[in-house]
Coordinates of C-alpha atoms (C1' of nucleotides) in Angstrom, one line a residue:
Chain A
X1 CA 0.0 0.0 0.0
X2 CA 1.2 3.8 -0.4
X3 CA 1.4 5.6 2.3
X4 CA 1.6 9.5 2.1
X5 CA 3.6 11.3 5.1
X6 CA 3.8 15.2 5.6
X7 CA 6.9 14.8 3.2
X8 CA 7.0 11.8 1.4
X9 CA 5.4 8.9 0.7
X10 CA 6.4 4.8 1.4
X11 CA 5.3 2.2 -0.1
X12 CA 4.6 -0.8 1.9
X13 CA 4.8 -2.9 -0.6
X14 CA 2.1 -6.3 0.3
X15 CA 2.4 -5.0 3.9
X16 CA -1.6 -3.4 4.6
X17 CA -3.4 -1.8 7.6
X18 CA -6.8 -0.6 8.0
X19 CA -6.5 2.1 10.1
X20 CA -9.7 2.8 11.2
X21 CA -10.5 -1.1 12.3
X22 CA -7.1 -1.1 13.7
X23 CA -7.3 1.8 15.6
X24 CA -11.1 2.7 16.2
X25 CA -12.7 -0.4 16.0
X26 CA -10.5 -3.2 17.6
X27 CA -10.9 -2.6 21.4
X28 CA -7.0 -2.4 21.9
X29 CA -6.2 1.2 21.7
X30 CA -8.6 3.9 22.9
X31 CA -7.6 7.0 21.8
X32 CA -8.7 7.3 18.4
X33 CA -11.7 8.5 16.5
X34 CA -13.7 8.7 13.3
X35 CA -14.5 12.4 13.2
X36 CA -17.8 13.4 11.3
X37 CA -16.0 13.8 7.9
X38 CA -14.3 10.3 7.9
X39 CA -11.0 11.6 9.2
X40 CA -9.0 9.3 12.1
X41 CA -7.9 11.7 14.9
X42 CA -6.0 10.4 18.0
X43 CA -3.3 10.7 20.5
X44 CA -0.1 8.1 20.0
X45 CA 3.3 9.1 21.0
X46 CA 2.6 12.2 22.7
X47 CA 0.9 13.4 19.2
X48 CA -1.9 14.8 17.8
X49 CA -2.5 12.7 14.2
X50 CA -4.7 12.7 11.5
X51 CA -5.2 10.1 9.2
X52 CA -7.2 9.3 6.1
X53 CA -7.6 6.0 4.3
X54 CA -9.1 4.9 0.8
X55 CA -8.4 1.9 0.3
X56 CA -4.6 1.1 -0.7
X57 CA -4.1 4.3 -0.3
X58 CA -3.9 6.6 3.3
X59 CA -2.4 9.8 4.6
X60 CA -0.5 10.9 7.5
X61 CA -0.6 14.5 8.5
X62 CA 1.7 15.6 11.2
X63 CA 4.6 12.8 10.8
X64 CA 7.5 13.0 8.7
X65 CA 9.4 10.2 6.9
X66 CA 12.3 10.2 9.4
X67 CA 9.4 10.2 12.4
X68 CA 7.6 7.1 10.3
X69 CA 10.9 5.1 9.9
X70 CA 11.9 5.6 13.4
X71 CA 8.7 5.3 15.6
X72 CA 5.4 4.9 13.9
X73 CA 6.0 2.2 11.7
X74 CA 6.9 0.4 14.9
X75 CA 3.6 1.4 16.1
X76 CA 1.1 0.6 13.7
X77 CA 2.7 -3.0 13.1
X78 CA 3.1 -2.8 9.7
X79 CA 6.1 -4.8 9.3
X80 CA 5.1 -7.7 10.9
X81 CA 4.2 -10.7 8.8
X82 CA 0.9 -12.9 9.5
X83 CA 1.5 -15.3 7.2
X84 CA 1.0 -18.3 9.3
X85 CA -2.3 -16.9 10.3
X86 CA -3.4 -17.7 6.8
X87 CA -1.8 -21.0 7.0
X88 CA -3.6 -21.7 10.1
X89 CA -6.7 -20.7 8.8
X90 CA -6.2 -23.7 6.1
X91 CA -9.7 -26.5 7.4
X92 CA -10.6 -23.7 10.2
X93 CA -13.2 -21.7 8.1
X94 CA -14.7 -19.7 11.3
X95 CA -10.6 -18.4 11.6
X96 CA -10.8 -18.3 8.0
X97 CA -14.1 -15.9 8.3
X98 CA -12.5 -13.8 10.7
X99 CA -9.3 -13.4 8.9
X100 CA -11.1 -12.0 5.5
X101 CA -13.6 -10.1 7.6
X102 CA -10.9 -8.2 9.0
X103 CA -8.4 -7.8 6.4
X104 CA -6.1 -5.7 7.6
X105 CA -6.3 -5.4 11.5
X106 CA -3.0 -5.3 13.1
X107 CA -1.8 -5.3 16.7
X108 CA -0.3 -2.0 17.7
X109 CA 3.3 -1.3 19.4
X110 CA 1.7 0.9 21.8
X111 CA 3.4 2.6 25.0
X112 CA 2.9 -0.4 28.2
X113 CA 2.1 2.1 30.8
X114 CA -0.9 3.5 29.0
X115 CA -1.9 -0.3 27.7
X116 CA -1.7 -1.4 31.7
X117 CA -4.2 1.2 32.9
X118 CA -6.1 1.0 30.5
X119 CA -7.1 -2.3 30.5
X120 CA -7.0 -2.1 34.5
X121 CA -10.0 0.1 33.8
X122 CA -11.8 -2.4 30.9
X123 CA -12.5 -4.7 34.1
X124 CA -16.0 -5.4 34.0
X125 CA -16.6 -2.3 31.9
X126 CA -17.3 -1.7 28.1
X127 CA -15.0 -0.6 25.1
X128 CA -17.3 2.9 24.8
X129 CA -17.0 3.8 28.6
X130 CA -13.4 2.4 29.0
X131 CA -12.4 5.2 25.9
X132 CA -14.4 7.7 28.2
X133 CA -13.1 7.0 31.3
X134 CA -9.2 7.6 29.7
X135 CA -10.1 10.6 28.1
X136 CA -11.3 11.9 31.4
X137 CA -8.0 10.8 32.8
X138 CA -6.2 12.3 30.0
X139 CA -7.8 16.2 30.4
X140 CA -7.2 15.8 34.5
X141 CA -3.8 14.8 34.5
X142 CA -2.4 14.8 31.5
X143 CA -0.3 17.3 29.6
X144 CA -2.0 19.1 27.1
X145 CA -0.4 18.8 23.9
X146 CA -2.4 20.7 21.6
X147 CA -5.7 22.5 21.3
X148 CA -8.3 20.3 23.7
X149 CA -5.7 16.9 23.3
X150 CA -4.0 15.5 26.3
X151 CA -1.8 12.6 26.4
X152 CA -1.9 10.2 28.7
X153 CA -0.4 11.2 32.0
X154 CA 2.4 9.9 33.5
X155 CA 2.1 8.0 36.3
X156 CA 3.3 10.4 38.4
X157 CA 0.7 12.9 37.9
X158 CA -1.6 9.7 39.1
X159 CA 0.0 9.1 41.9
X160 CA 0.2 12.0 44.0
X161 CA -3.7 12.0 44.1
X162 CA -6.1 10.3 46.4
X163 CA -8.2 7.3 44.7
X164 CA -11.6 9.9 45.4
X165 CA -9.8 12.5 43.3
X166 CA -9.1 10.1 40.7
X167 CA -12.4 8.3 40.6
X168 CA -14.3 12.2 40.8
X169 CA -11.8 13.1 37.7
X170 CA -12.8 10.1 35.5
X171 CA -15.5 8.1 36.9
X172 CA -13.3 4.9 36.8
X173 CA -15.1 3.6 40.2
X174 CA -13.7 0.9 42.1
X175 CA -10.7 0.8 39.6
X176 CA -9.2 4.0 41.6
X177 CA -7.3 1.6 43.9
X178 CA -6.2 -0.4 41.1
X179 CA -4.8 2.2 38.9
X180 CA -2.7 4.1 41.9
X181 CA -1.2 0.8 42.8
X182 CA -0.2 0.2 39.1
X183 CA 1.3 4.3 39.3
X184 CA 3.3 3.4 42.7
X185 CA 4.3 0.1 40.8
X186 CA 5.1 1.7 37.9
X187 CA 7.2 4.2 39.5
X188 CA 8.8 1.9 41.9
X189 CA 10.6 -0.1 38.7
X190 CA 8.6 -3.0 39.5
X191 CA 7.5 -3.3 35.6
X192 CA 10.9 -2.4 34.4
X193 CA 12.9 -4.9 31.9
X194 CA 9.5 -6.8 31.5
X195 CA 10.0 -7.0 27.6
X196 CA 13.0 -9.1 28.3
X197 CA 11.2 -12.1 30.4
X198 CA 9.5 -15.1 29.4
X199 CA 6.2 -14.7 29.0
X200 CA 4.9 -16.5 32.2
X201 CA 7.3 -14.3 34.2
X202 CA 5.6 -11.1 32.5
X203 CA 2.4 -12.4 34.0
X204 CA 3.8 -13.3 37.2
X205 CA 4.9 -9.7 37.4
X206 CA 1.8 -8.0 36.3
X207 CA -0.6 -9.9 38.4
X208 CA 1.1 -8.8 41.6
X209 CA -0.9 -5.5 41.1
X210 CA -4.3 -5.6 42.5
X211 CA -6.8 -5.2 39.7
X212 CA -4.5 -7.1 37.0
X213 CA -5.5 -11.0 36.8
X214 CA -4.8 -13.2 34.1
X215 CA -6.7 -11.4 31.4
X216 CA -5.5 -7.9 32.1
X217 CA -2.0 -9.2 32.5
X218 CA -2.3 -11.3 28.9
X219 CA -3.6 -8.1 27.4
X220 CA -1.1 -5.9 28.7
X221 CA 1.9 -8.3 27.7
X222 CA 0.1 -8.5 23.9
X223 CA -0.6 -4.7 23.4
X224 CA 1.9 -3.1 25.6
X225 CA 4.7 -5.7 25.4
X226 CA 3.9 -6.5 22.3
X227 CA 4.4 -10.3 23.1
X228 CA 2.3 -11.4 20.4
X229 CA 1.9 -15.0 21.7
X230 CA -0.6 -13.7 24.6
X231 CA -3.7 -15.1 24.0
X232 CA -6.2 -13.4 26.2
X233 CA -9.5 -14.8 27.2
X234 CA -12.3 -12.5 27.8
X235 CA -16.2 -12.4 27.9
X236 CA -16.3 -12.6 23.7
X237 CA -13.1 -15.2 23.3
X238 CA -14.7 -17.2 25.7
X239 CA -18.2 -17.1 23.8
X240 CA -16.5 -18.2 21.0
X241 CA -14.3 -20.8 22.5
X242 CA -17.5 -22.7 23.7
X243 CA -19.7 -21.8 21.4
X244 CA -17.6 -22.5 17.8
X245 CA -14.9 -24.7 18.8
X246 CA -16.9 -26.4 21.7
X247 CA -13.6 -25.6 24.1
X248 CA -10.9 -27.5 21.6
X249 CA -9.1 -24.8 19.9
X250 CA -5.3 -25.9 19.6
X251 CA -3.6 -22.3 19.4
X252 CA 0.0 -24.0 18.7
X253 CA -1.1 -23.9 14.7
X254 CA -1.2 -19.4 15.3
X255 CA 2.7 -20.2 16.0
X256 CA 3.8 -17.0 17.9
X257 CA 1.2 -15.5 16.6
X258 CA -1.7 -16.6 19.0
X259 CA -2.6 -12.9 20.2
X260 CA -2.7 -11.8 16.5
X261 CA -5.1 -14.4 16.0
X262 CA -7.0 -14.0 19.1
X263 CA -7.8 -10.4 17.9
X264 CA -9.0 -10.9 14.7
X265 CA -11.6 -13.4 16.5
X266 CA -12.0 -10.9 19.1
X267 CA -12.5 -8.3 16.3
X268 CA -15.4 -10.7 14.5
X269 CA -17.2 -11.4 17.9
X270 CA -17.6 -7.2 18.1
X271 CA -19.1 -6.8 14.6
X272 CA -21.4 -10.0 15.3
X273 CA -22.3 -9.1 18.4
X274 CA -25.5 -10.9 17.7
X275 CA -24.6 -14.2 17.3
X276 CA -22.3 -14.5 20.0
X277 CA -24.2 -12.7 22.8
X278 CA -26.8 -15.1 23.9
X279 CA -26.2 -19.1 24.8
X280 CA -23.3 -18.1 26.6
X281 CA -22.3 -21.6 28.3
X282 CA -19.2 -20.4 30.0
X283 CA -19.8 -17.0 31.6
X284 CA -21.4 -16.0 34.5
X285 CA -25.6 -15.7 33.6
X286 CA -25.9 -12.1 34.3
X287 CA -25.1 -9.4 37.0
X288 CA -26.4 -9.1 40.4
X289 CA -30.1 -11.0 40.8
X290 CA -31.0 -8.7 43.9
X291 CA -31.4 -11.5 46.5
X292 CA -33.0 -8.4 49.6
Chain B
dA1 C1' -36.0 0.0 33.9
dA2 C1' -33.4 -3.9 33.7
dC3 C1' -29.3 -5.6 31.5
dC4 C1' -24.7 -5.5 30.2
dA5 C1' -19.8 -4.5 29.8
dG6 C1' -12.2 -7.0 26.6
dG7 C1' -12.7 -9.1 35.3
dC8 C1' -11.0 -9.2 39.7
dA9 C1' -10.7 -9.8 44.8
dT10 C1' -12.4 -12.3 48.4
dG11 C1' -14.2 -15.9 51.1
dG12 C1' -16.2 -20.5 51.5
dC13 C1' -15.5 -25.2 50.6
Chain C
dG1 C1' -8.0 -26.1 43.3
dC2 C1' -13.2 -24.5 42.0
dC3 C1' -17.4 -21.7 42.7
dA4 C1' -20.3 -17.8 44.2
dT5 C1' -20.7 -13.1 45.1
dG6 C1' -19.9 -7.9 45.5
dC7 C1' -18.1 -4.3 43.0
dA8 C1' -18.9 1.6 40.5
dT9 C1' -20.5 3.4 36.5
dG10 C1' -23.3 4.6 32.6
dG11 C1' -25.1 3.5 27.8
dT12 C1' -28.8 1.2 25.5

DNA sequence: AACCAGGCATGGC
DNA sequence: GCCATGCATGGT
């Protein structure tokens, strides 16, 4: 695909993205939005960036080509290669659905402390509000980098509040706690060097945060370690573990790839919402039954 | 107005 | 180990 920056242009070559299912419609990043008039705006990499997309063709405006090469090509994923996926999806035509159906989702490179607390805060919670909450927490403590955008704030600007403030600020609820302790974590160096453990060890380290369990921690280590063998279970995968592959899904055929994979499901379960939703064998029923 | 949301902590067994 | 329950909030 060709790819126009503010001063050149790439071309990709077989290498595609869909921007706007990647980074609007996906459920791992948060922080970007189809305006009115079809334009992608978000915040990435302390930035302010606007993107437009028809078909093979997209523009950047506000990155350079030396900015492209050195950070945001990182980001958006575009180098890596999912051919196995496509292999994998050889006598698996539900995978095979999901993998045409969302041609060109990737899995962002995107920063780890913003990927933790945010999906600290998708606990129990849904992708609309979770994008709410962070923008709240973005215009309270973030720096503002531009007009009415705020990046995400550094955990120091977190910690120094009291969980009230925090939950007041954003409306997070009981995830006030959670996100402080990740801050005090955070600043502590008890996530340091994470990228360079085994997998099992990443978790190990996440989940001694209150608030991060073994989805939050798989999440986290996918998205914001960019370990793309996480496979992370939630309320959708789950659904479609029982429900399509009746709980005998080997994910060894994905290769490394398993998180890749587990997002293009993810990603099909989201625009099928009906299908999925009801005959939910492995979830809890529903919420609280009132027992007075 | 109930129901639901990219779960987790806790306590009981 | 597994299972049940409470948890803050707000959109639909």
């Amino acid at each position: 695909m060709l790819i126009y920056l503010s001063d050149d242009k790439i071309d990709t070559g077989h290498q595609y993205i869909d921007f706007k299912a990647t980074l609007c419609d996906s459920g791992q990043a948060f922080r970007w939005r189809v305006l009115p008039c079809g334009t992608i705006r978000g915040v990435a990499l302390g930035r302010v960036v606007s993107i437009r997309q028809e078909g093979n063709a997209a523009w950047l405006e506000n990155i350079t080509m030396e900015e492209f090469l050195a950070q945001w090509e990182d980001y958006f994923g575009i180098k890596d290669d999912y051919t196995i996926l496509y292999q994998a999806a050889d006598g698996d035509p539900f995978f095979k659905q999901c993998l045409e159906s969302g041609n060109g989702l990737r899995v962002l490179r995107q920063n780890f402390w913003e990927v933790l607390v945010s999906f600290i805060i998708s606990s129990c919670n849904n992708i609309g509000r979770i994008s709410r909450i962070i923008e709240k927490l973005c215009m309270g403590f973030g720096e503002r980098i531009a007009g009415d955008a705020y990046d995400f704030p550094l955990p120091e600007r977190l910690a120094c509040h009291r969980k009230e403030h925090i939950s007041a600020v954003s409306g997070c609820g009981y995830r006030d706690e959670y996100i402080l302790e990740a801050a005090n974590l955070m600043l502590a160096g008890d996530f340091n060097d994470l990228d360079d453990l085994p997998y099992s060890q990443q978790i190990h380290r996440l989940k001694k945060c209150r608030g991060i369990g073994e989805k939050v921690a798989s999440c986290t280590a996918l998205f914001g370690l960019h370990n793309l063998s996480a496979f992370p279970v939630d309320i959708w995968m789950s659904r479609i573990l029982s429900q399509v592959y009746s709980g005998g899904l080997d994910i060894e055929k994905f290769g490394n790839l398993a998180g890749v994979a587990q997002q293009y499901m993810f990603y099909y379960a989201l625009k099928h919402k009906d299908i999925f939703r009801h005959n939910n064998l492995s979830a809890r029923p529903t919420q609280k039954l009132d027992g007075g």
